[in-house]
Each structure stands twice: as C-alpha cells, then as structure tokens.
mmCIF file of C-alpha atoms in Angstrom:
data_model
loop_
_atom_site.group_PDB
_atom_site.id
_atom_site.type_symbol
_atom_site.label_atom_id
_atom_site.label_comp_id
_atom_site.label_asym_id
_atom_site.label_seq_id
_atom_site.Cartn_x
_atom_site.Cartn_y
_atom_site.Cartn_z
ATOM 1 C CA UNK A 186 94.794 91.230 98.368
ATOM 2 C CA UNK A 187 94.283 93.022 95.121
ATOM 3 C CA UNK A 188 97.182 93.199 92.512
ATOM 4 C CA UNK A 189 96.901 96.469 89.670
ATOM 5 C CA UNK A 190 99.347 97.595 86.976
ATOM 6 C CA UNK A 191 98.855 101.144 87.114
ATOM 7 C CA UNK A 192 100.119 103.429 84.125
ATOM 8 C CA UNK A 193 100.928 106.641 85.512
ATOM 9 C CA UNK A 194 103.119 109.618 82.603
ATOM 10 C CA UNK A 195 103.874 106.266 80.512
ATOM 11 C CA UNK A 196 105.350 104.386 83.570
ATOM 12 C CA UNK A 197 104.013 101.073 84.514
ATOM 13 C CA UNK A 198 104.364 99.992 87.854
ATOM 14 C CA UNK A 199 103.234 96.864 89.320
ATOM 15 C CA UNK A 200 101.215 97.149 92.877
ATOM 16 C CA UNK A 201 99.190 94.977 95.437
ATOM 17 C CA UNK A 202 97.009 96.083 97.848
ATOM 18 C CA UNK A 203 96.136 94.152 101.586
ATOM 19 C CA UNK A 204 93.405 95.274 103.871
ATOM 20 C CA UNK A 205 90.857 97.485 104.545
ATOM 21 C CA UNK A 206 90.782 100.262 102.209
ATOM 22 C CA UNK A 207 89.234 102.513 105.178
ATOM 23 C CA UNK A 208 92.105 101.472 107.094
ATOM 24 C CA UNK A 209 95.449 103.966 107.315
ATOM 25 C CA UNK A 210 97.039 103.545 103.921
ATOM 26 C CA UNK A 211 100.957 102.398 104.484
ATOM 27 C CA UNK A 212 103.109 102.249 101.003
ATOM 28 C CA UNK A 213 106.172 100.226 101.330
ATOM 29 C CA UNK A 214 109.265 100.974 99.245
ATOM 30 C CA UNK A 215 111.805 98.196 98.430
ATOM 31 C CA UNK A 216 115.367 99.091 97.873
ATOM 32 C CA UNK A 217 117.286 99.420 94.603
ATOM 33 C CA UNK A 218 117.141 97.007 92.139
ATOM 34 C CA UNK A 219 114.596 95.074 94.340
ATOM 35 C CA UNK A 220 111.221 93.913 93.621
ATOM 36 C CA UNK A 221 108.136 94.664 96.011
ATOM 37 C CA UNK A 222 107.814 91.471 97.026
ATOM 38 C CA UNK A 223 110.936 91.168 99.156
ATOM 39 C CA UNK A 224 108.983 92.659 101.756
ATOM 40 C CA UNK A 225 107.674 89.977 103.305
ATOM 41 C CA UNK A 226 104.251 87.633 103.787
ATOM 42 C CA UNK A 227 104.446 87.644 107.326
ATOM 43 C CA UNK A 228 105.484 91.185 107.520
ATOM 44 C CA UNK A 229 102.498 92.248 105.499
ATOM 45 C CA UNK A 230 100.128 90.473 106.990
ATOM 46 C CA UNK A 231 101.047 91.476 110.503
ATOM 47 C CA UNK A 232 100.468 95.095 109.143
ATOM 48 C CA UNK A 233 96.954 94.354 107.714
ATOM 49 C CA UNK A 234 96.013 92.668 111.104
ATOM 50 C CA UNK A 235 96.872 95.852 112.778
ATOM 51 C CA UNK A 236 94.477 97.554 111.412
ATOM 52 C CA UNK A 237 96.441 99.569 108.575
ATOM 53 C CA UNK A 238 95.805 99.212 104.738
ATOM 54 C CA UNK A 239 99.152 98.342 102.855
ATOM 55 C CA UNK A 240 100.191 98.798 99.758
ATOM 56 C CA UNK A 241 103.763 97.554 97.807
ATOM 57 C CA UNK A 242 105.328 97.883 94.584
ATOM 58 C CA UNK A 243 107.578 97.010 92.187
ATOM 59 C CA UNK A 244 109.789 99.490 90.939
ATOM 60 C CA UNK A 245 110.331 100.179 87.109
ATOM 61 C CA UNK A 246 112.903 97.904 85.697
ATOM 62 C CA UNK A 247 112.097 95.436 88.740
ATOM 63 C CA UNK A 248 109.773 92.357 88.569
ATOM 64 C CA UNK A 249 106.046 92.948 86.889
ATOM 65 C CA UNK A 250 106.647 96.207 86.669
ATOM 66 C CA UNK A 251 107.440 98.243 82.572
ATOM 67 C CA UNK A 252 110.991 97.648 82.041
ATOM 68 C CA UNK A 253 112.730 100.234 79.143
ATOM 69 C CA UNK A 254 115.948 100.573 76.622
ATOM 70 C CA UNK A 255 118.072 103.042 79.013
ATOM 71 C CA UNK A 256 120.330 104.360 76.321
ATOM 72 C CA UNK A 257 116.625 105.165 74.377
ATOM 73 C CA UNK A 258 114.538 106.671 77.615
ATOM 74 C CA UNK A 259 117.128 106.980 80.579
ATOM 75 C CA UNK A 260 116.061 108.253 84.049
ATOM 76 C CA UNK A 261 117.598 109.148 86.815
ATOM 77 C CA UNK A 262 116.994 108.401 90.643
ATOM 78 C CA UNK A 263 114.844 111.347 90.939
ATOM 79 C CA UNK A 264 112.279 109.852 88.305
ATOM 80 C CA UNK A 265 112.264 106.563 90.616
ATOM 81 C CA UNK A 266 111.195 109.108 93.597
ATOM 82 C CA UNK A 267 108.368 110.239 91.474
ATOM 83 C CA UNK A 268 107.373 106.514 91.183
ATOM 84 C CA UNK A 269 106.795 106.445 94.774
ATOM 85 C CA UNK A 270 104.497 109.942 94.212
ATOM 86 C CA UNK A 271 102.719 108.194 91.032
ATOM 87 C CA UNK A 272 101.715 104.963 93.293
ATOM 88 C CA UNK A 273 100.381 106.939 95.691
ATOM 89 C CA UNK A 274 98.270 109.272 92.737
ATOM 90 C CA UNK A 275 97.229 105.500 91.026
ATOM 91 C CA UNK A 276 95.301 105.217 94.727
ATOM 92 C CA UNK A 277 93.869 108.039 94.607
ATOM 93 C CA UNK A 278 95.949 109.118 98.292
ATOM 94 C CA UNK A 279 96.842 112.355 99.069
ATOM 95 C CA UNK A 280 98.833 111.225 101.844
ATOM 96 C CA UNK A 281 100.545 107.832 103.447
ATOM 97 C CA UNK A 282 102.688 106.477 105.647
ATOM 98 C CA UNK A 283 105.826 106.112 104.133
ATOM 99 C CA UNK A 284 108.009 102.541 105.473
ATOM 100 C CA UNK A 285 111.599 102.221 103.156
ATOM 101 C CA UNK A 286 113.874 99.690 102.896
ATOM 102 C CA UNK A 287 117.668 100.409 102.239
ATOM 103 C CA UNK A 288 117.327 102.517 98.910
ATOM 104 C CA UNK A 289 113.668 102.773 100.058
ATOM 105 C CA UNK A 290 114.108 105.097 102.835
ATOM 106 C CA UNK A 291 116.289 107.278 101.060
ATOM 107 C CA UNK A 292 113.831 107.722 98.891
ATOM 108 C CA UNK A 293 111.153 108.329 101.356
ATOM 109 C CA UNK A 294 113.170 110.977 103.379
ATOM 110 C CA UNK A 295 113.593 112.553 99.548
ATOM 111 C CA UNK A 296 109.788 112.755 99.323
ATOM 112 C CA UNK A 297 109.586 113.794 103.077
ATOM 113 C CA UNK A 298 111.774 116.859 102.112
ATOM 114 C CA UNK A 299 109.717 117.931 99.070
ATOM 115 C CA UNK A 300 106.378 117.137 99.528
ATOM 116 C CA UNK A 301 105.428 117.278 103.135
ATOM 117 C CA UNK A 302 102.227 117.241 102.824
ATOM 118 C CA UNK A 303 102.557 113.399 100.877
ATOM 119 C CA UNK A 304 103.908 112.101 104.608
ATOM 120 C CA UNK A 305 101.931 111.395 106.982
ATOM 121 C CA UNK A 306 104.673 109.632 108.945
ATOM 122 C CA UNK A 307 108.210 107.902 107.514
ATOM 123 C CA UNK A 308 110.108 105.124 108.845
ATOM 124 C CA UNK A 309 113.080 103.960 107.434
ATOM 125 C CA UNK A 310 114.915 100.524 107.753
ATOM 126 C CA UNK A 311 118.976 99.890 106.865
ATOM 127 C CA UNK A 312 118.919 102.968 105.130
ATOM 128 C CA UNK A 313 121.351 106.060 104.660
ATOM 129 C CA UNK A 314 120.673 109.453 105.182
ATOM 130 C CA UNK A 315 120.226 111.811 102.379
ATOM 131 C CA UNK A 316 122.776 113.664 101.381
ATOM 132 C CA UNK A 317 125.451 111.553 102.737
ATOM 133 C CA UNK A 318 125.911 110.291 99.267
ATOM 134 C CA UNK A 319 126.194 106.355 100.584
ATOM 135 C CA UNK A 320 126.905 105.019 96.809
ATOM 136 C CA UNK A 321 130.346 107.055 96.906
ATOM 137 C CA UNK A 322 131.283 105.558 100.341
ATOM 138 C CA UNK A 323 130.870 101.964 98.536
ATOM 139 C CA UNK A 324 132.517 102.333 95.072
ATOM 140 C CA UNK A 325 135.513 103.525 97.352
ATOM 141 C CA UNK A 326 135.152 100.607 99.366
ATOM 142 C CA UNK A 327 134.930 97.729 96.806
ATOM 143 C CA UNK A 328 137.439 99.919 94.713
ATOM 144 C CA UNK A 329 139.845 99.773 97.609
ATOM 145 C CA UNK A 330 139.935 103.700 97.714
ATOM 146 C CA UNK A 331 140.239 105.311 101.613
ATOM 147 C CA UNK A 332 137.390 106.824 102.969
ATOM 148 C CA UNK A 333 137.947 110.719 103.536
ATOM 149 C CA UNK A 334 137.595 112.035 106.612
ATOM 150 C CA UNK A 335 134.321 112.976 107.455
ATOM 151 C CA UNK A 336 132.156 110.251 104.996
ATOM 152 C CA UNK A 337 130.007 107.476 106.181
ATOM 153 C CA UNK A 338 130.794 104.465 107.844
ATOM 154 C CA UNK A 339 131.770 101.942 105.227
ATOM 155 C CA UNK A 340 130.448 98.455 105.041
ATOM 156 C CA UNK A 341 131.628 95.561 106.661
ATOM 157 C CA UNK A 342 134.365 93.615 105.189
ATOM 158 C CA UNK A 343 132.019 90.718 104.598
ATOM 159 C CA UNK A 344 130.070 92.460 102.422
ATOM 160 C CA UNK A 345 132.526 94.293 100.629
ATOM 161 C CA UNK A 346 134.265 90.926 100.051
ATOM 162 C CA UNK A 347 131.125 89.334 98.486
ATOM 163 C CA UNK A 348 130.694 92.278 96.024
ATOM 164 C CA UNK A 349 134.047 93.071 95.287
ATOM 165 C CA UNK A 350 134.121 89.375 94.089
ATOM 166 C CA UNK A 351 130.788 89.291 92.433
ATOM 167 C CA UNK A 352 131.833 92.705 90.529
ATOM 168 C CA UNK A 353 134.864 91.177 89.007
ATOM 169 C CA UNK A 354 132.892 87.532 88.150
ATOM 170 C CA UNK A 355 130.957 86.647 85.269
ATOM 171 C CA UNK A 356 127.474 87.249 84.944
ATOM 172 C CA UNK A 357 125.375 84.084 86.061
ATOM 173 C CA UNK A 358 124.638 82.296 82.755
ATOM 174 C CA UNK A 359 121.885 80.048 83.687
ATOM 175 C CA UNK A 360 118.911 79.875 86.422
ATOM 176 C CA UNK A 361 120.585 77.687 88.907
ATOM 177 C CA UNK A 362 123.210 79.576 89.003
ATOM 178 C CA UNK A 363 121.490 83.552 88.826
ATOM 179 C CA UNK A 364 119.270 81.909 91.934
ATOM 180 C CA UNK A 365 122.659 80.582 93.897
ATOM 181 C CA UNK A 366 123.815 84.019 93.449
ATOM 182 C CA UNK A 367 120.832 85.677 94.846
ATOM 183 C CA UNK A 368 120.609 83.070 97.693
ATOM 184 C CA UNK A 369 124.775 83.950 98.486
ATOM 185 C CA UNK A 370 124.260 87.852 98.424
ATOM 186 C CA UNK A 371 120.794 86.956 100.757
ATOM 187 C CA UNK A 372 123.275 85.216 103.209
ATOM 188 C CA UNK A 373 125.426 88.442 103.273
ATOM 189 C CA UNK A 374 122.906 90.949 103.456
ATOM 190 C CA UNK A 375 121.540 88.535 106.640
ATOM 191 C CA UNK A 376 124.488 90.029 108.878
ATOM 192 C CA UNK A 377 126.013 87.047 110.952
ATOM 193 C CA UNK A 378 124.366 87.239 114.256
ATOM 194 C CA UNK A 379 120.938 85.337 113.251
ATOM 195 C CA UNK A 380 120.872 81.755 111.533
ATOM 196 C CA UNK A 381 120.631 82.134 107.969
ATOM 197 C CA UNK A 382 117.073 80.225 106.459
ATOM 198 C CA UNK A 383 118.479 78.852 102.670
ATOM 199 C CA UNK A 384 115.123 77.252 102.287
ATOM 200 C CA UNK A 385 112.926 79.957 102.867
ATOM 201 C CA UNK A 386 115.901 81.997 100.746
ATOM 202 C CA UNK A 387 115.780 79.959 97.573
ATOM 203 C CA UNK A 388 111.638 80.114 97.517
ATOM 204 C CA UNK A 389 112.187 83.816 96.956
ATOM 205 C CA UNK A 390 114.726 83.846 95.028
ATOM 206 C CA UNK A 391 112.710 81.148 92.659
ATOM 207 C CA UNK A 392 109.896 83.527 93.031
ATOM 208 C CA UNK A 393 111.910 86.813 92.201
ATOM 209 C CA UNK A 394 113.620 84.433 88.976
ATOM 210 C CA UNK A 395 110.025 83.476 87.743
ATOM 211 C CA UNK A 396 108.179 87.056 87.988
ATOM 212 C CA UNK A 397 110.781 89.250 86.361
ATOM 213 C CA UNK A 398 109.761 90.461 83.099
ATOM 214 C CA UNK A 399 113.529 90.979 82.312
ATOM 215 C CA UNK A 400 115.848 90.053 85.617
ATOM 216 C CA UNK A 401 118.797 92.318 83.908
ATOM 217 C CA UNK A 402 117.018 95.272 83.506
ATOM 218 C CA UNK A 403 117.628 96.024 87.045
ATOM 219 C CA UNK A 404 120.969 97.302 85.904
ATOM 220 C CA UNK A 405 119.529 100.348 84.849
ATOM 221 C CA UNK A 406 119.453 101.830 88.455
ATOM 222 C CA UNK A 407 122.827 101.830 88.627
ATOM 223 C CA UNK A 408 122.973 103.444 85.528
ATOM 224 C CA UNK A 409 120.338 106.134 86.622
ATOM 225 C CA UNK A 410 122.340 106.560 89.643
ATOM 226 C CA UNK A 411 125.374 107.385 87.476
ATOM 227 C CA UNK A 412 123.144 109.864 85.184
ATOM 228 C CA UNK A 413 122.832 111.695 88.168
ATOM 229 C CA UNK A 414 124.953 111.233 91.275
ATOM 230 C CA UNK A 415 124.302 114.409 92.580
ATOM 231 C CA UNK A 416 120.591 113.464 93.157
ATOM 232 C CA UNK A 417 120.520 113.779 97.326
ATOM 233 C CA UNK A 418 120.483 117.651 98.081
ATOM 234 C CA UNK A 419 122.892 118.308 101.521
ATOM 235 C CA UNK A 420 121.459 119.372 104.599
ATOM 236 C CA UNK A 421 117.927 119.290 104.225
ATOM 237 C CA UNK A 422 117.056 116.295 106.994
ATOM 238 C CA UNK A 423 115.943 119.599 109.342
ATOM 239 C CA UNK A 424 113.532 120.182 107.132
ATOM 240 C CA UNK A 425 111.392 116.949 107.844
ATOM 241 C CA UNK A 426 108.246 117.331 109.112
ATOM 242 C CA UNK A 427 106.615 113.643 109.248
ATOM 243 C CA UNK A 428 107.097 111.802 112.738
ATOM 244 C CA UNK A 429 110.367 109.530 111.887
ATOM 245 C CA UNK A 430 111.049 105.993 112.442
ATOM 246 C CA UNK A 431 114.750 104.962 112.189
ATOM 247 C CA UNK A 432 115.358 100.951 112.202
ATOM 248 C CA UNK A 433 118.281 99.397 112.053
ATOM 249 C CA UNK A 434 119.669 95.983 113.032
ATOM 250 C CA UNK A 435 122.536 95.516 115.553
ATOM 251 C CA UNK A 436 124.523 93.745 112.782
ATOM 252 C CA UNK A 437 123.964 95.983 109.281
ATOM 253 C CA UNK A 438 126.312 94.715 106.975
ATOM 254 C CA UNK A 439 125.649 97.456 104.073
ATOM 255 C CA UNK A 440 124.841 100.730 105.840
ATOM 256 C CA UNK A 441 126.039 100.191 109.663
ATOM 257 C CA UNK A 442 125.676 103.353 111.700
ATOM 258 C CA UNK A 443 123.772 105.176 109.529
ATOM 259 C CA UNK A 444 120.856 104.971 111.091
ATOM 260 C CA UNK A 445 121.852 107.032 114.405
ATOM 261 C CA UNK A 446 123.212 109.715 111.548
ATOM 262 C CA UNK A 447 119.691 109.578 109.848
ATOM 263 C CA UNK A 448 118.094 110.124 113.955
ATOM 264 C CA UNK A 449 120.548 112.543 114.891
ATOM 265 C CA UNK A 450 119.581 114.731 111.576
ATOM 266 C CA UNK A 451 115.565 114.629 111.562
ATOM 267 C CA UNK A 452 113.960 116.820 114.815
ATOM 268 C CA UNK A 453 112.121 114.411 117.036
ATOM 269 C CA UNK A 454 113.001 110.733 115.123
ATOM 270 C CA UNK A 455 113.105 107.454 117.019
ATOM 271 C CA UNK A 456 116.266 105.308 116.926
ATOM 272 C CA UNK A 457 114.664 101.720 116.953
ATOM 273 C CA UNK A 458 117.985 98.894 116.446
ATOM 274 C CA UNK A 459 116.828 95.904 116.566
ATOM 275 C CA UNK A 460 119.126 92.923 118.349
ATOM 276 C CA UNK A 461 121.164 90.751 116.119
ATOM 277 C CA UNK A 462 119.183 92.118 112.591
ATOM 278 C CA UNK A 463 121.454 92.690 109.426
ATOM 279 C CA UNK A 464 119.738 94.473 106.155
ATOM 280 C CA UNK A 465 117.236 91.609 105.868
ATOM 281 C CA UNK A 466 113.962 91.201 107.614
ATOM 282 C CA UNK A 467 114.397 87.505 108.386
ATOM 283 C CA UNK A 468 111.150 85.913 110.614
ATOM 284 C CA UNK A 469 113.030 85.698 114.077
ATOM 285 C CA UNK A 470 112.740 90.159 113.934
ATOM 286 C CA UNK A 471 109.630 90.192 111.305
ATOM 287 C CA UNK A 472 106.824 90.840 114.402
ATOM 288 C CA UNK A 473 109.026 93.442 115.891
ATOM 289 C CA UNK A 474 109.641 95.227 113.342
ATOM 290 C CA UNK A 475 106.432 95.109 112.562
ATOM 291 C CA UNK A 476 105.079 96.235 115.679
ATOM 292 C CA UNK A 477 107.234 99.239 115.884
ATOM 293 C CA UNK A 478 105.612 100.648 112.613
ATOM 294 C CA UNK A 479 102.571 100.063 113.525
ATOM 295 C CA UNK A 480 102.958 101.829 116.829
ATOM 296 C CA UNK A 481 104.594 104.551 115.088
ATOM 297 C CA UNK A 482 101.698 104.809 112.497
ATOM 298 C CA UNK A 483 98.812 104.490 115.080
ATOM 299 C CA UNK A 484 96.191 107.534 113.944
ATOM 300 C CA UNK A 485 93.536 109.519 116.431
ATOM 301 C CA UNK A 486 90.443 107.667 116.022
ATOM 302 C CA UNK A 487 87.365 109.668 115.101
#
C-alpha cells in the first residue's frame, strides 16, 4: 500500500495504491461528498488478492485531498469527472477498470461516454443512470414536490425522512455530535434488510472526522452541482463501449431501481442485485461484491 498526493492542473488529490503494479489497474470512485476511504479494507484487499492492482481516491474538497474557497475558484461536476481522468494521468494509465459508487458510477458512465478508450471495463454500484438527472428526482422528494410522469424512482420514505429532517436541523456543532450524525445517515444508507454494525460504523466515521482537512468543504459539491445541473447529457448510455457491471442491492434506499434502468440502457451490461444490500457495502455482501468485479474484470493472459 502506497499513499501519493498527486498535483495534477493545480488540483490536489489524495490517492493509495494496493498490489501489484503489473497487475490490472482498477480505480475506485467514491460517491459525492465522500472520501476514498469508504470503500472498504476488506473490499480492497479481496481485490488485491485477486490478482488486480487497485487504486482509490479522495475527491477534491473530501478528506486529504486540496480543499478551495468556491465563491473564489468554483467548479462544476464536470471538473470532478476530470479528477477521475487526472488520477488515472498521475499513474501514468492510459486505461482502467472503472468500479463507482453512487455518485461514482455516474461519473464513470460520464467518462465511459467520452473517453472510451480510458475504460477498459465499468461497473457501477447504487448508482443512477446518466442523464436521468437523479438530484432533481430528490430535491422534489425531500421538498415534497410530485414526481412527473416519466422521472426516476424516488427514494424510500426512510431515507427521505432522515434528510428531509437533517436539511431543516442545525449543523452538528461539535465532534460527538458531526460523528452521531454520520453514524445515523450510515444506518439509513444500510437499507433495513441486513443488521446494522454501529461499531464498525463509528470507527469510520472517527476515521473520516480525523482525516478531513476541512469536513465542511464537502458542501461545495452541492454547490458545483447547482453551477451546473445540466451536467449529464440525455441519451448517450448506447454509446458505451466498456463491458458493464450494474450492482445493486435488493434494498437501495437512495437510488432503488435504477440500476435495471442503467442495464436496460448500456448494450450487453450485467444486472448483478445483490440479496438484502442497501447503498452500503457492509461485510455480510463485501466478498460478493467483490467477486463479481473481479470476474467481470478478469483480462486474457499473455
């Protein structure tokens, strides 16, 4: 394991490498406002023992990683995409397997569409398809607005309940409680079918607390999504090229269904869901998971 804060046009981004650097390179790309490290030990490390070299970030405004005044340099969700393009540059790979998470695999399929020939394959976990503008369909549901006809299935009321509350709450205003907070959302985003591990849930969210360079800069991807909510181009799923992985759990609190939209729009993708998993990847689905992407990422040996 090999951890590198790589400068790339001014942005710094902090990365760690696992595994054999001969082996087939995997980048992993967290969700929105969510540091690398949320993918998990086990996770990793089941990668690396299959044979593939893995690499994970944190994006800008996340964790180790350069955090900015947004009203003096603002960026938009298209720079963040670039991020993904810059990590793989810092490596010196012309291509990789692309595996996002949530806000991660939109962002993959978005890189999948314009640069082809970055992708060697993509898999995407609890994710939305592009295009199907997913942030709309949840400001309408923790705004209370109907869903038009047409739009993507809203989350559950569970989790629309947790952040319609959290919206209209004061910020945390000291560790204990910012790290109760993070532990509550964890136990929503867990989906209610597996048990929920608050141990192994406050460990990370200690760890998440301690390694931010500023924990409320993560705020600014919302606000680049709002400098440019017309980021996802329409219709352009066709155009993937890369073998696709979809993965999604049985119980997806934030996204559910979107998956089989994501399948249904890419030629040739796989529709993996997983029994009982929400938008986490909690240990009881970790070696699954796990093993799917490595199947799906298997290269012709020489």
């Amino acid at each position: 394991m090999t951890e590198n804060l790589i400068n790339v046009d001014g942005v710094e981004l902090w990365t760690e490498e696992f595994g054999d650097p001969d082996h087939p390179p995997v980048l992993l790309v967290m969700g929105s406002m969510s540091q690398g490290v949320l993918w998990p030990e086990e996770f990793v490390g089941r990668l690396v023992a299959g044979g593939r070299r893995v690499i994970r970030y944190d994006h800008r405004d996340t964790g180790r990683s350069g955090t900015v005044d947004f009203d003096a340099n603002p960026y938009t969700w298209l720079d963040i995409k670039d991020d993904v393009l810059r990590v793989l540059d810092a490596y010196g790979l012309e291509s990789a397997h692309l595996v996002g998470h949530s806000a991660g695999g939109l962002l993959g399929q978005l890189v999948a569409v314009e640069r082809p020939e970055r992708v060697r394959t993509l898999t995407v976990i609890g994710s939305s398809p592009l295009g199907g503008h997913e942030g709309e369909v949840l400001m309408r549901a923790l705004t209370g607005q109907p869903q038009p006809e047409g739009s993507l299935p809203p989350p559950t009321p569970e989790f629309t309940a947790f952040y319609t509350e959290a919206i209209q709450s004061p910020p945390p205003a000291t560790r204990g409680e910012q790290i109760d907070r993070m532990i509550a959302e964890a136990r929503v985003l867990n989906g209610t079918a597996l048990p929920f591990d608050e141990d192994a849930e406050r460990r990370l969210a200690e760890r998440v607390f301690e390694r931010a360079r500023d924990l409320a800069a993560v705020v600014n991807h919302r606000r680049a999504a709002a400098a440019n909510p017309g980021f996802e181009p329409e219709g352009v799923l066709g155009r993937v090229e890369a073998p696709t992985l979809v993965i999604e759990g049985t119980h997806e609190p934030a996204k559910p269904g979107h998956g089989a939209l994501i399948a249904a729009a890419i030629p040739g993708a796989e529709l993996l869901m997983v029994r009982d998993m929400g938008h986490m990847l909690p240990a009881q689905v970790r070696d699954e998971v796990a093993d799917a992407i490595l199947r799906h990422t298997a290269e012709p040996t020489a």
